Coordinates of C-alpha atoms in Angstrom, one line a residue:
I1 CA 0.0 0.0 0.0
R2 CA 2.8 2.4 0.9
E3 CA 4.5 1.7 -2.5
E4 CA 1.3 2.3 -4.4
L5 CA 0.7 5.6 -2.5
K6 CA 4.2 6.7 -3.3
K7 CA 3.5 6.1 -7.0
G8 CA 0.6 8.6 -6.7
A9 CA -2.3 6.1 -6.6
T10 CA -5.6 7.1 -4.9
L11 CA -6.3 5.6 -1.5
R12 CA -8.9 3.1 -2.9
M13 CA -6.6 1.9 -5.6
A14 CA -3.6 1.7 -3.3
I15 CA -5.6 -0.6 -0.9
R16 CA -6.8 -2.7 -3.8
N17 CA -3.5 -3.0 -5.6
G18 CA -1.5 -3.4 -2.4
F19 CA -3.5 -6.4 -1.2
S20 CA -3.5 -7.9 -4.7
R21 CA 0.3 -7.7 -5.0
A22 CA 0.9 -9.0 -1.5
T23 CA -1.5 -12.0 -1.6
T24 CA 0.8 -14.3 -3.5
T25 CA 3.7 -13.5 -1.1
I26 CA 1.5 -14.0 1.9
V27 CA 0.3 -17.4 0.6
D28 CA 3.8 -18.6 -0.3
A29 CA 5.3 -17.6 3.0
N30 CA 2.5 -19.2 5.1
I31 CA 2.3 -22.4 3.1
T32 CA 6.0 -23.1 3.5
T33 CA 5.6 -22.7 7.3
L34 CA 2.5 -24.9 7.1
I35 CA 4.6 -27.6 5.6
T36 CA 6.8 -27.7 8.7
G37 CA 3.7 -27.8 10.9
V38 CA 2.2 -30.7 9.0
V39 CA 5.5 -32.6 9.2
L40 CA 5.7 -31.9 13.0
Y41 CA 2.2 -33.4 13.4
A42 CA 2.9 -36.4 11.2
I43 CA 6.2 -37.4 12.7
G44 CA 6.3 -35.8 16.2
T45 CA 5.4 -37.3 19.5
D46 CA 2.2 -36.5 21.4
N47 CA 3.6 -33.3 23.0
I48 CA 5.0 -32.1 19.7
K49 CA 1.7 -32.9 17.9
G50 CA -0.1 -30.5 20.3
F51 CA 2.4 -27.7 19.4
A52 CA 2.0 -28.6 15.7
I53 CA -1.8 -28.3 15.8
T54 CA -1.5 -24.9 17.4
L55 CA 1.0 -23.8 14.8
I56 CA -1.2 -25.1 11.9
L57 CA -4.3 -23.3 13.2
G58 CA -2.3 -20.1 13.8
I59 CA -1.0 -20.1 10.3
L60 CA -4.4 -20.7 8.7
I61 CA -6.1 -18.1 10.8
S62 CA -3.3 -15.6 10.3
M63 CA -3.4 -16.1 6.5
F64 CA -7.2 -15.7 6.4
T65 CA -7.0 -12.6 8.5
A66 CA -4.2 -11.0 6.4
I67 CA -5.8 -11.7 3.0
F68 CA -9.5 -11.2 3.7
C69 CA -10.3 -9.6 7.1
S70 CA -7.6 -6.9 6.9
R71 CA -8.6 -6.0 3.4
A72 CA -12.3 -5.8 4.4
V73 CA -11.5 -3.5 7.3
F74 CA -9.5 -1.1 5.1
E75 CA -12.0 -1.1 2.2
I76 CA -15.0 -0.5 4.5
A77 CA -13.1 2.3 6.4
E78 CA -12.3 3.9 3.1
R79 CA -15.8 3.7 1.6
K80 CA -17.3 5.0 4.8
R81 CA -14.8 7.8 4.8
F82 CA -13.5 6.8 8.2
I83 CA -10.0 7.2 6.7
K84 CA -9.2 9.8 4.1
G85 CA -5.5 9.0 3.8
L86 CA -2.7 6.8 5.2
R87 CA 0.4 8.3 6.5
M88 CA 3.1 5.7 7.1
R89 CA 6.5 6.3 8.7
H90 CA 9.6 4.7 7.3
L91 CA 11.8 2.7 9.7
I92 CA 14.4 2.7 6.9
H93 CA 14.1 5.1 4.0
D94 CA 15.2 4.4 0.5
T95 CA 18.5 2.6 0.6
S96 CA 21.0 1.5 -2.0
F97 CA 23.3 -1.0 -0.2
N98 CA 25.4 -3.3 -2.3
F99 CA 24.5 -6.5 -0.5
I100 CA 25.9 -8.7 -3.2
G101 CA 29.2 -7.0 -2.9
M102 CA 29.3 -8.0 0.8
R103 CA 28.7 -11.7 0.0
T104 CA 32.4 -12.8 0.4
A105 CA 32.7 -11.2 3.9
A106 CA 29.3 -12.5 4.9
A107 CA 30.1 -16.1 3.7
T108 CA 33.4 -16.0 5.7
C109 CA 31.6 -14.9 8.8
S110 CA 29.0 -17.6 8.4
L111 CA 31.6 -20.3 7.9
I112 CA 33.5 -19.3 11.0
L113 CA 30.3 -19.3 13.1
I114 CA 29.3 -22.7 11.7
A115 CA 32.8 -24.1 12.3
I116 CA 32.8 -23.0 15.9
G117 CA 29.3 -24.3 16.5
V118 CA 30.0 -27.7 14.9
A119 CA 33.3 -28.0 16.9
A120 CA 31.4 -27.2 20.2
I121 CA 28.8 -29.9 19.3
F122 CA 31.5 -32.6 18.8
V123 CA 33.3 -31.5 22.0
R124 CA 30.1 -31.9 24.1
G125 CA 29.3 -35.2 22.5
G126 CA 26.3 -37.0 23.9
D127 CA 26.0 -34.5 26.8
I128 CA 24.4 -32.0 24.4
F129 CA 21.3 -34.2 24.1
D130 CA 18.5 -33.9 26.6
I131 CA 17.0 -36.9 28.2
D132 CA 14.6 -37.3 25.3
F133 CA 17.4 -38.3 22.9
R134 CA 19.5 -40.5 25.1
Q135 CA 19.1 -43.4 27.3
G136 CA 18.9 -42.6 31.0
T137 CA 17.0 -41.0 33.8
S138 CA 16.1 -37.5 34.9
V139 CA 15.0 -36.0 38.1
Q140 CA 14.1 -32.5 39.5
I141 CA 15.3 -32.0 43.0
L142 CA 14.4 -29.5 45.7
L143 CA 17.0 -28.4 48.2
K144 CA 16.2 -27.2 51.7
E145 CA 18.7 -24.3 51.3
P146 CA 19.9 -22.5 48.2
M147 CA 23.2 -23.9 46.7
P148 CA 25.3 -22.5 43.8
I149 CA 25.1 -24.6 40.7
A150 CA 28.9 -25.1 40.8
N151 CA 28.6 -26.9 44.2
V152 CA 25.8 -29.0 42.8
R153 CA 27.9 -30.1 39.9
D154 CA 30.8 -31.0 42.2
R155 CA 28.5 -33.5 43.9
M156 CA 27.6 -35.2 40.6
Q157 CA 29.3 -38.1 39.0
Q158 CA 31.1 -38.0 35.7
G159 CA 28.6 -37.9 32.8
W160 CA 25.8 -36.3 34.9
S161 CA 24.4 -33.0 33.8
V162 CA 22.9 -30.3 36.0
A163 CA 20.7 -27.3 35.1
E164 CA 19.2 -24.8 37.5
L165 CA 15.5 -24.3 37.1
R166 CA 13.6 -21.2 38.0
M167 CA 10.1 -22.2 39.2
E168 CA 7.5 -20.0 40.7
G169 CA 7.1 -20.5 44.5
Y170 CA 10.6 -21.8 45.0
D171 CA 13.7 -19.8 46.0
A172 CA 16.5 -19.4 43.5
G173 CA 19.2 -22.0 43.7
T174 CA 16.9 -24.6 45.3
V175 CA 15.5 -26.4 42.2
Y176 CA 17.8 -28.3 39.8
K177 CA 17.3 -30.8 37.0
I178 CA 19.7 -33.7 37.0
D179 CA 20.1 -36.0 34.0
T180 CA 22.0 -39.3 34.4
P181 CA 22.9 -42.2 32.1
L182 CA 21.6 -44.7 34.8
E183 CA 18.9 -47.0 33.5
S184 CA 17.1 -47.5 36.8
E185 CA 15.1 -44.7 38.5
E186 CA 15.7 -46.4 41.9
D187 CA 19.5 -46.4 41.4
M188 CA 19.3 -42.8 40.4
H189 CA 17.3 -41.8 43.4
E190 CA 19.6 -43.6 45.8
Q191 CA 22.8 -42.0 44.3
V192 CA 21.3 -38.5 44.3
R193 CA 20.2 -39.0 47.9
A194 CA 23.7 -40.1 48.8
A195 CA 25.3 -37.1 47.0
F196 CA 23.2 -34.7 49.0
S197 CA 23.7 -36.2 52.4
E198 CA 26.0 -34.6 55.0
G199 CA 26.5 -35.9 58.5
G200 CA 23.6 -38.3 58.2
K201 CA 21.2 -35.5 57.3
S202 CA 19.7 -34.9 53.9
L203 CA 20.1 -31.6 52.1
L204 CA 17.0 -32.5 50.0
E205 CA 13.6 -31.3 50.9
T206 CA 11.5 -34.3 52.0
H207 CA 7.9 -35.1 52.1
T208 CA 6.1 -34.4 55.3
M209 CA 2.9 -36.0 56.6
Q210 CA 0.8 -35.5 59.7
Y211 CA -2.6 -37.1 60.5
S212 CA -5.3 -36.2 62.9
D213 CA -8.9 -37.0 63.8
L214 CA -8.4 -40.8 63.7
T215 CA -11.7 -42.2 64.9
D216 CA -14.1 -45.1 64.5
W217 CA -17.2 -44.5 62.4
T218 CA -19.4 -46.2 64.9
A219 CA -18.0 -44.1 67.8
A220 CA -18.8 -41.0 65.8
L221 CA -22.3 -42.2 65.2
E222 CA -22.8 -42.9 69.0
R223 CA -21.8 -39.3 69.7
S224 CA -23.5 -37.4 67.0
A225 CA -25.7 -39.5 64.7
P226 CA -29.4 -38.4 64.8
S227 CA -32.2 -40.9 65.3
V228 CA -33.3 -42.4 62.0
A229 CA -36.5 -44.3 61.4
F230 CA -37.0 -46.7 58.5
Q231 CA -40.3 -48.2 57.3
F232 CA -40.0 -51.7 55.7
D233 CA -42.9 -52.8 53.5
D234 CA -42.0 -56.3 52.6
G235 CA -45.2 -58.1 53.7
L236 CA -43.7 -59.3 57.0
A237 CA -44.9 -58.5 60.5
P238 CA -43.4 -55.2 61.8
V239 CA -40.8 -57.0 63.9
A240 CA -37.7 -55.2 62.6
H241 CA -36.0 -52.8 65.1
M242 CA -32.8 -51.0 65.3
A243 CA -30.0 -53.1 66.6
T244 CA -27.4 -51.9 69.0
L245 CA -24.5 -50.3 67.1
S246 CA -21.4 -52.4 67.2
P247 CA -18.3 -52.9 65.2
L248 CA -19.2 -54.2 61.8
P249 CA -17.2 -57.5 61.7
Q250 CA -18.8 -58.6 65.0
R251 CA -22.3 -58.6 63.5
P252 CA -24.0 -61.8 62.3
Q253 CA -23.9 -62.5 58.6
A254 CA -27.7 -62.4 58.1
E255 CA -28.0 -58.6 58.3
L256 CA -29.5 -55.8 56.3
W257 CA -27.1 -52.9 55.7
A258 CA -28.7 -49.5 54.9
V259 CA -26.1 -47.1 53.6
A260 CA -26.7 -43.4 54.4
D261 CA -26.8 -41.0 51.5
S262 CA -23.6 -39.3 52.6
D263 CA -21.6 -42.5 52.2
E264 CA -19.9 -41.7 55.5
Y265 CA -21.4 -44.2 57.8
E266 CA -23.5 -47.4 57.8
L267 CA -26.3 -48.4 60.1
A268 CA -26.9 -52.1 60.9
F269 CA -30.4 -53.5 61.1
Q270 CA -31.2 -57.1 62.1
T271 CA -34.4 -58.9 61.0
E272 CA -35.9 -61.3 63.5
N273 CA -38.8 -63.7 63.1
A274 CA -41.8 -63.6 65.4
S275 CA -40.6 -66.4 67.6
T276 CA -37.5 -64.4 68.8
T277 CA -39.2 -61.0 69.2
D278 CA -38.8 -59.6 72.8
D279 CA -41.8 -59.0 75.1
S280 CA -42.0 -55.3 74.4
T281 CA -42.2 -55.8 70.7
A282 CA -44.7 -58.6 71.0
A283 CA -46.9 -56.5 73.2
D284 CA -47.0 -53.8 70.7
T285 CA -47.8 -56.2 67.8
P286 CA -51.5 -56.6 66.9
E287 CA -52.7 -60.1 67.6
S288 CA -53.9 -60.6 64.0
A289 CA -50.5 -59.8 62.8
A290 CA -48.8 -62.0 65.4
D291 CA -50.9 -65.0 64.4
T292 CA -50.2 -64.5 60.7
P293 CA -47.6 -66.9 59.4
V294 CA -44.4 -65.2 58.3
E295 CA -43.7 -65.7 54.6
P296 CA -40.2 -65.4 53.2
A297 CA -39.4 -62.1 51.7
A298 CA -40.0 -61.9 48.0
D299 CA -36.8 -60.0 47.4
D300 CA -33.8 -62.0 48.4
A301 CA -31.6 -59.0 48.0
A302 CA -32.9 -57.5 51.2
V303 CA -30.7 -59.9 53.2
T304 CA -27.1 -60.2 52.0
D305 CA -24.1 -62.2 53.1
D306 CA -21.0 -60.1 53.7
S307 CA -18.9 -62.9 52.4
T308 CA -20.5 -62.9 49.0
S309 CA -21.9 -59.4 48.7
S310 CA -20.5 -57.2 45.9
A311 CA -21.6 -54.0 47.7
K312 CA -19.1 -51.3 48.5
P313 CA -16.8 -52.0 51.5
S314 CA -18.0 -50.8 54.9
F315 CA -15.8 -48.0 56.3
R316 CA -14.8 -48.5 59.9
S317 CA -12.4 -45.6 60.6
K318 CA -11.5 -42.3 59.2
A319 CA -8.6 -39.7 59.5
T320 CA -7.4 -36.4 58.0
I321 CA -3.9 -36.3 56.6
Q322 CA -1.8 -33.1 55.9
L323 CA 1.0 -33.4 53.4
G324 CA 3.9 -31.0 52.7
Q325 CA 3.5 -31.5 49.0
A326 CA 0.2 -31.4 47.2
V327 CA -0.7 -34.8 45.7
S328 CA -3.7 -36.3 43.9
A329 CA -6.2 -38.8 45.2
E330 CA -4.7 -41.6 43.1
T331 CA -1.2 -40.9 44.6
V332 CA -2.7 -41.1 48.1
E333 CA -4.3 -44.4 47.3
E334 CA -1.0 -45.8 46.1
M335 CA 0.7 -44.5 49.3
V336 CA -1.8 -46.3 51.5
A337 CA -1.4 -49.5 49.6
N338 CA 2.4 -49.3 49.7
A339 CA 2.4 -48.5 53.4
A340 CA 0.1 -51.5 54.1
A341 CA 2.4 -53.8 52.1
S342 CA 5.5 -52.5 54.0
I343 CA 4.0 -53.8 57.3
G344 CA 2.6 -57.0 55.8
A345 CA -1.0 -56.0 56.1
P346 CA -3.6 -56.2 53.3
A347 CA -4.4 -52.9 51.6
P348 CA -7.6 -51.5 53.2
G349 CA -10.4 -50.1 51.1
V350 CA -10.3 -46.3 51.1
K351 CA -12.5 -43.4 50.1
L352 CA -11.0 -39.9 49.7
T353 CA -12.8 -36.6 50.0
H354 CA -11.9 -33.0 49.9
E355 CA -14.2 -30.0 49.9
G356 CA -12.7 -28.7 46.6
W357 CA -12.5 -32.0 44.8
D358 CA -15.2 -33.1 42.3
G359 CA -14.2 -36.8 42.7
V360 CA -13.0 -37.1 39.0
K361 CA -10.2 -34.7 38.1
P362 CA -6.6 -35.6 39.2
T363 CA -6.4 -32.4 41.3
A364 CA -3.6 -32.3 43.9
Y365 CA -4.2 -31.1 47.5
N366 CA -2.2 -30.9 50.7
D367 CA -4.9 -32.3 52.9
W368 CA -7.3 -35.2 52.4
Q369 CA -10.0 -36.8 54.5
I370 CA -9.8 -40.6 54.2
S371 CA -12.3 -43.3 55.2
F372 CA -10.8 -46.8 55.8
S373 CA -12.4 -50.2 55.7
S374 CA -9.9 -51.3 58.4
S375 CA -10.3 -51.0 62.2
R376 CA -8.9 -48.0 64.0
D377 CA -5.9 -49.9 65.3
D378 CA -5.0 -51.3 61.9
T379 CA -5.5 -47.9 60.3
Q380 CA -3.2 -46.3 62.7
K381 CA -0.5 -48.8 61.8
V382 CA -0.9 -48.0 58.1
L383 CA -0.8 -44.2 58.8
D384 CA 2.3 -44.6 61.0
A385 CA 4.0 -46.5 58.2
M386 CA 3.0 -43.8 55.6
Q387 CA 4.3 -41.1 57.9
S388 CA 7.6 -42.8 58.5
T389 CA 8.2 -43.5 54.8
L390 CA 7.2 -40.0 53.6
N391 CA 9.3 -38.2 56.2
D392 CA 12.4 -40.0 54.9
T393 CA 11.5 -39.6 51.1
P394 CA 12.9 -36.7 49.1
A395 CA 10.3 -34.6 47.4
W396 CA 11.2 -35.3 43.8
L397 CA 9.5 -32.6 41.8
S398 CA 9.5 -34.9 38.7
S399 CA 11.2 -38.1 37.7
S400 CA 11.4 -39.8 34.3
K401 CA 13.2 -42.6 32.4
I402 CA 13.9 -42.9 28.7
G403 CA 15.0 -46.4 27.4
S404 CA 17.5 -46.9 24.6
T405 CA 14.8 -47.9 22.1
V406 CA 12.6 -44.9 22.8
A407 CA 15.6 -42.5 22.7
S408 CA 16.8 -44.0 19.4
D409 CA 13.3 -43.8 17.9
L410 CA 12.9 -40.1 19.0
K411 CA 16.2 -39.2 17.4
S412 CA 15.3 -40.8 14.1
K413 CA 11.9 -39.1 14.2
A414 CA 13.6 -35.7 14.7
V415 CA 16.0 -36.2 11.8
R416 CA 13.2 -37.4 9.5
A417 CA 11.1 -34.4 10.5
V418 CA 13.9 -31.9 9.5
L419 CA 14.7 -33.7 6.3
V420 CA 11.1 -34.1 5.1
S421 CA 10.5 -30.4 5.9
L422 CA 13.4 -29.4 3.8
L423 CA 12.4 -31.6 0.9
G424 CA 8.8 -30.4 1.0
I425 CA 10.0 -26.8 1.0
V426 CA 12.3 -27.4 -2.0
G427 CA 9.5 -29.0 -3.9
Y428 CA 7.0 -26.2 -3.2
I429 CA 9.4 -23.3 -4.0
W430 CA 10.5 -25.2 -7.2
I431 CA 6.9 -25.4 -8.3
R432 CA 6.0 -21.8 -7.4
F433 CA 9.1 -20.1 -8.9
Q434 CA 9.5 -22.7 -11.7
R435 CA 13.2 -23.1 -11.1
I436 CA 14.9 -25.5 -8.7
G437 CA 17.6 -22.9 -8.0
Y438 CA 15.1 -20.9 -5.9
G439 CA 14.4 -24.0 -3.8
L440 CA 18.0 -25.0 -3.3
A441 CA 19.0 -21.4 -2.4
A442 CA 16.3 -21.3 0.2
V443 CA 17.2 -24.6 1.7
L444 CA 20.9 -23.6 1.8
A445 CA 19.9 -20.6 4.0
L446 CA 17.8 -22.9 6.2
V447 CA 20.7 -25.3 6.8
H448 CA 22.8 -22.3 7.6
D449 CA 20.2 -21.2 10.2
V450 CA 19.9 -24.6 11.8
L451 CA 23.6 -25.2 12.1
I452 CA 24.2 -21.8 13.8
T453 CA 21.3 -22.3 16.2
L454 CA 22.6 -25.8 17.1
G455 CA 26.1 -24.3 17.6
A456 CA 24.6 -21.6 19.9
I457 CA 23.0 -24.4 22.0
A458 CA 26.3 -26.2 22.2
L459 CA 28.2 -23.1 23.2
S460 CA 25.7 -22.3 26.0
F461 CA 27.5 -24.8 28.2
W462 CA 30.5 -22.5 28.4
L463 CA 28.6 -19.2 28.1
S464 CA 26.2 -19.8 31.0
S465 CA 28.9 -19.1 33.6
V466 CA 29.9 -15.8 31.8
L467 CA 26.5 -14.6 30.5
G468 CA 24.3 -16.0 33.2
F469 CA 22.8 -12.5 33.7
L470 CA 21.3 -12.9 30.2
L471 CA 19.4 -16.0 31.5
I472 CA 21.7 -18.2 29.4
E473 CA 22.0 -21.7 30.9
D474 CA 23.2 -25.1 29.8
F475 CA 20.7 -25.7 27.0
K476 CA 20.3 -29.1 25.5
I477 CA 18.8 -30.6 22.3
G478 CA 15.5 -32.2 23.0
L479 CA 12.0 -32.5 21.5
A480 CA 11.3 -28.8 22.3
T481 CA 14.5 -27.9 20.4
V482 CA 13.4 -29.8 17.4
A483 CA 10.1 -28.0 17.4
A484 CA 12.0 -24.7 17.6
L485 CA 14.2 -25.7 14.7
L486 CA 11.3 -26.5 12.5
T487 CA 9.6 -23.3 13.5
I488 CA 12.8 -21.4 12.6
I489 CA 12.8 -23.2 9.2
G490 CA 9.3 -21.9 8.6
Y491 CA 9.9 -18.4 9.9
S492 CA 13.2 -17.9 8.1
L493 CA 11.4 -18.7 4.8
N494 CA 9.0 -15.8 5.3
D495 CA 11.7 -13.2 4.7
T496 CA 13.4 -15.3 2.0
I497 CA 10.2 -15.7 0.0
V498 CA 9.4 -12.0 0.3
V499 CA 12.8 -11.2 -1.2
F500 CA 12.5 -13.9 -3.9
D501 CA 9.1 -12.6 -4.9
R502 CA 10.5 -9.2 -5.3
I503 CA 13.4 -10.5 -7.3
R504 CA 11.0 -12.3 -9.6
E505 CA 9.0 -9.1 -10.0
V506 CA 12.1 -6.9 -10.7
K507 CA 13.5 -9.5 -13.1
G508 CA 10.3 -9.6 -15.1
K509 CA 10.9 -11.1 -18.5
S510 CA 14.7 -10.5 -18.4
P511 CA 16.5 -13.7 -19.5
E512 CA 19.3 -13.2 -16.9
L513 CA 19.3 -12.5 -13.2
T514 CA 22.0 -9.9 -12.2
G515 CA 23.4 -8.8 -8.9
E516 CA 21.9 -5.3 -9.5
M517 CA 18.4 -6.8 -9.6
I518 CA 19.0 -8.6 -6.3
N519 CA 20.4 -5.5 -4.6
T520 CA 17.3 -3.5 -5.8
S521 CA 15.0 -6.2 -4.5
I522 CA 16.6 -6.5 -1.1
N523 CA 16.7 -2.7 -0.7
Q524 CA 13.0 -2.4 -1.6
T525 CA 12.0 -5.0 1.0
L526 CA 14.5 -4.1 3.7
S527 CA 12.1 -2.0 5.7
R528 CA 9.5 -4.7 5.6
T529 CA 12.1 -7.3 6.6
M530 CA 13.3 -5.3 9.6
L531 CA 9.8 -4.5 10.8
T532 CA 8.6 -8.1 10.8
S533 CA 11.8 -9.4 12.4
L534 CA 11.8 -6.7 15.1
T535 CA 8.1 -7.4 16.1
T536 CA 8.7 -11.1 16.1
L537 CA 11.9 -10.7 18.2
I538 CA 10.0 -8.6 20.8
V539 CA 7.5 -11.4 21.3
V540 CA 10.2 -14.1 21.5
A541 CA 12.3 -12.1 23.9
I542 CA 9.4 -11.7 26.2
L543 CA 8.8 -15.5 26.0
Y544 CA 12.5 -16.1 26.7
A545 CA 12.5 -13.8 29.8
F546 CA 9.1 -14.6 31.3
G547 CA 8.0 -17.9 29.8
G548 CA 9.4 -20.1 32.5
D549 CA 11.7 -23.1 32.5
G550 CA 9.5 -25.4 30.4
I551 CA 10.0 -23.3 27.2
H552 CA 13.2 -21.5 28.1
G553 CA 15.3 -23.6 25.7
F554 CA 12.7 -23.4 23.1
A555 CA 12.6 -19.5 23.3
F556 CA 16.4 -19.3 23.2
S557 CA 16.5 -21.3 20.0
L558 CA 13.8 -19.1 18.5
M559 CA 15.7 -15.9 19.4
I560 CA 18.8 -17.2 17.7
G561 CA 16.8 -18.4 14.8
V562 CA 15.0 -15.1 14.2
L563 CA 18.2 -13.1 14.2
V564 CA 20.1 -15.6 12.0
G565 CA 17.1 -16.1 9.7
T566 CA 16.9 -12.4 9.0
Y567 CA 20.6 -12.3 8.2
S568 CA 20.5 -15.4 6.0
S569 CA 17.6 -14.2 3.9
I570 CA 19.8 -11.2 2.8
F571 CA 23.3 -12.5 2.9
V572 CA 22.9 -16.2 2.2
A573 CA 19.8 -17.0 0.2
S574 CA 20.1 -14.2 -2.3
P575 CA 23.8 -14.6 -3.1
A576 CA 23.2 -18.4 -3.3
L577 CA 20.4 -17.8 -5.8
L578 CA 22.6 -15.6 -8.0
W579 CA 25.4 -18.2 -7.9
M580 CA 23.1 -21.1 -8.8
T581 CA 21.4 -19.1 -11.6
K582 CA 24.7 -18.3 -13.2
S583 CA 26.0 -21.9 -12.7
A584 CA 22.9 -23.2 -14.5

């Protein structure tokens, strides 16, 4: 639009021609990025597929907005006379840089950076890979007191890697991620515990557990249960009466159990025939009813045998537990079962409740109310075993294991994803620009971007101690890094395709592509290139600074990729296109 206005076009024609000229470029740039998103979804793991879906939807919606919605807004505003003119500032005014003349210096600089990065990758070896791409185990530890990362590394064995994590709610220097080549999580936990033990005391934060309000359900009923009346209409004489409350296992087998709606306690009722009814009951019974023969109840389900009943277990005791770390109901059930097994007792049936829990979602809480099917004494033994175990167990924030087969499979998937993306991009650009040289030049720039980004990740091991104030840490290559690399591939192509489209436009029907044409094209699109790169860099920088540990390495890779991608679209892709065109 700005170029059309500069040529003297009216506002309406500038809007129409501007969008018409930009549509092809917008489609080309977004489709090449869409290729990487589709490859991510087809080859990636479940986590990467989630990112790929978001990327694909974002590209499609963005493309629709840029082509149709934005145009509609401008045209309506112009027709309704909401806007009578467009005044646009120039970030960079008309330039005439000789970019092709700088290609030798730029190539030398790129080769030096790539060589340093590749050397750093080989020096680091397998240590550069995250746990996703190598066999081993990983754990996140929580220290009682802050400790410098250098001291943490001194406690680790050869081949172990340490990274400090910044997590909300925890002090700096207390949370670390440790990757080990050990195959067993149990061995890894034991060795980490030994490494952080001084004078018989652990430096690791441990789980804590307290329990209270351990009571019998029947005792609670005797104290607070209201009187409850039931009417039985089973054709029998009215001879049922409330039995004396007593511990459930001591009751006869021929009992009727009526479970209260709250599921928190059970009342026992015993049916008796007329011959065993006490005097007071007999006196209150009408003679006609007493003389009537008692027929068996029609519904055999009214009387059940505990030994064969499939009804829910009767709860005999309850307690409230308080935990130092929030855990889910499923985890608490596992803890109860493990504690019972540790003392050689059968696992009791349990029911967990919490005022904020809906009974379905795996929400974690620090306190739980638990009903047990075991007696009060047996429940206390289980709770004591739980307390003893937890108070001696480090609070692992997370723990995972990757087998050799899984690691190898993930590596091969990552390599295939990158290669398939590059091949797809070459094919699409070849078709769109009708010459394979355009596709090969674009891919050469992409390989350049990927190598320099990987080199920056490798160098982060040494730079973290010097540039730690820039939030640089020991980054590794994992699944998130692969997603970042493919995103870089797609993004870097945006600027490259914009330049290539302008080169094709400037070249027109000329039989030969010259350096002057390329310089003109780059200078004409330089302002647009810098604007898009700057706005993208602002977003990625915010993501890097405030996005948290989970995407810190991903954001770092994107930052390097955005900077290098902007550089390569000017100093790598365009000179490579000129060289390939002349060679052909």
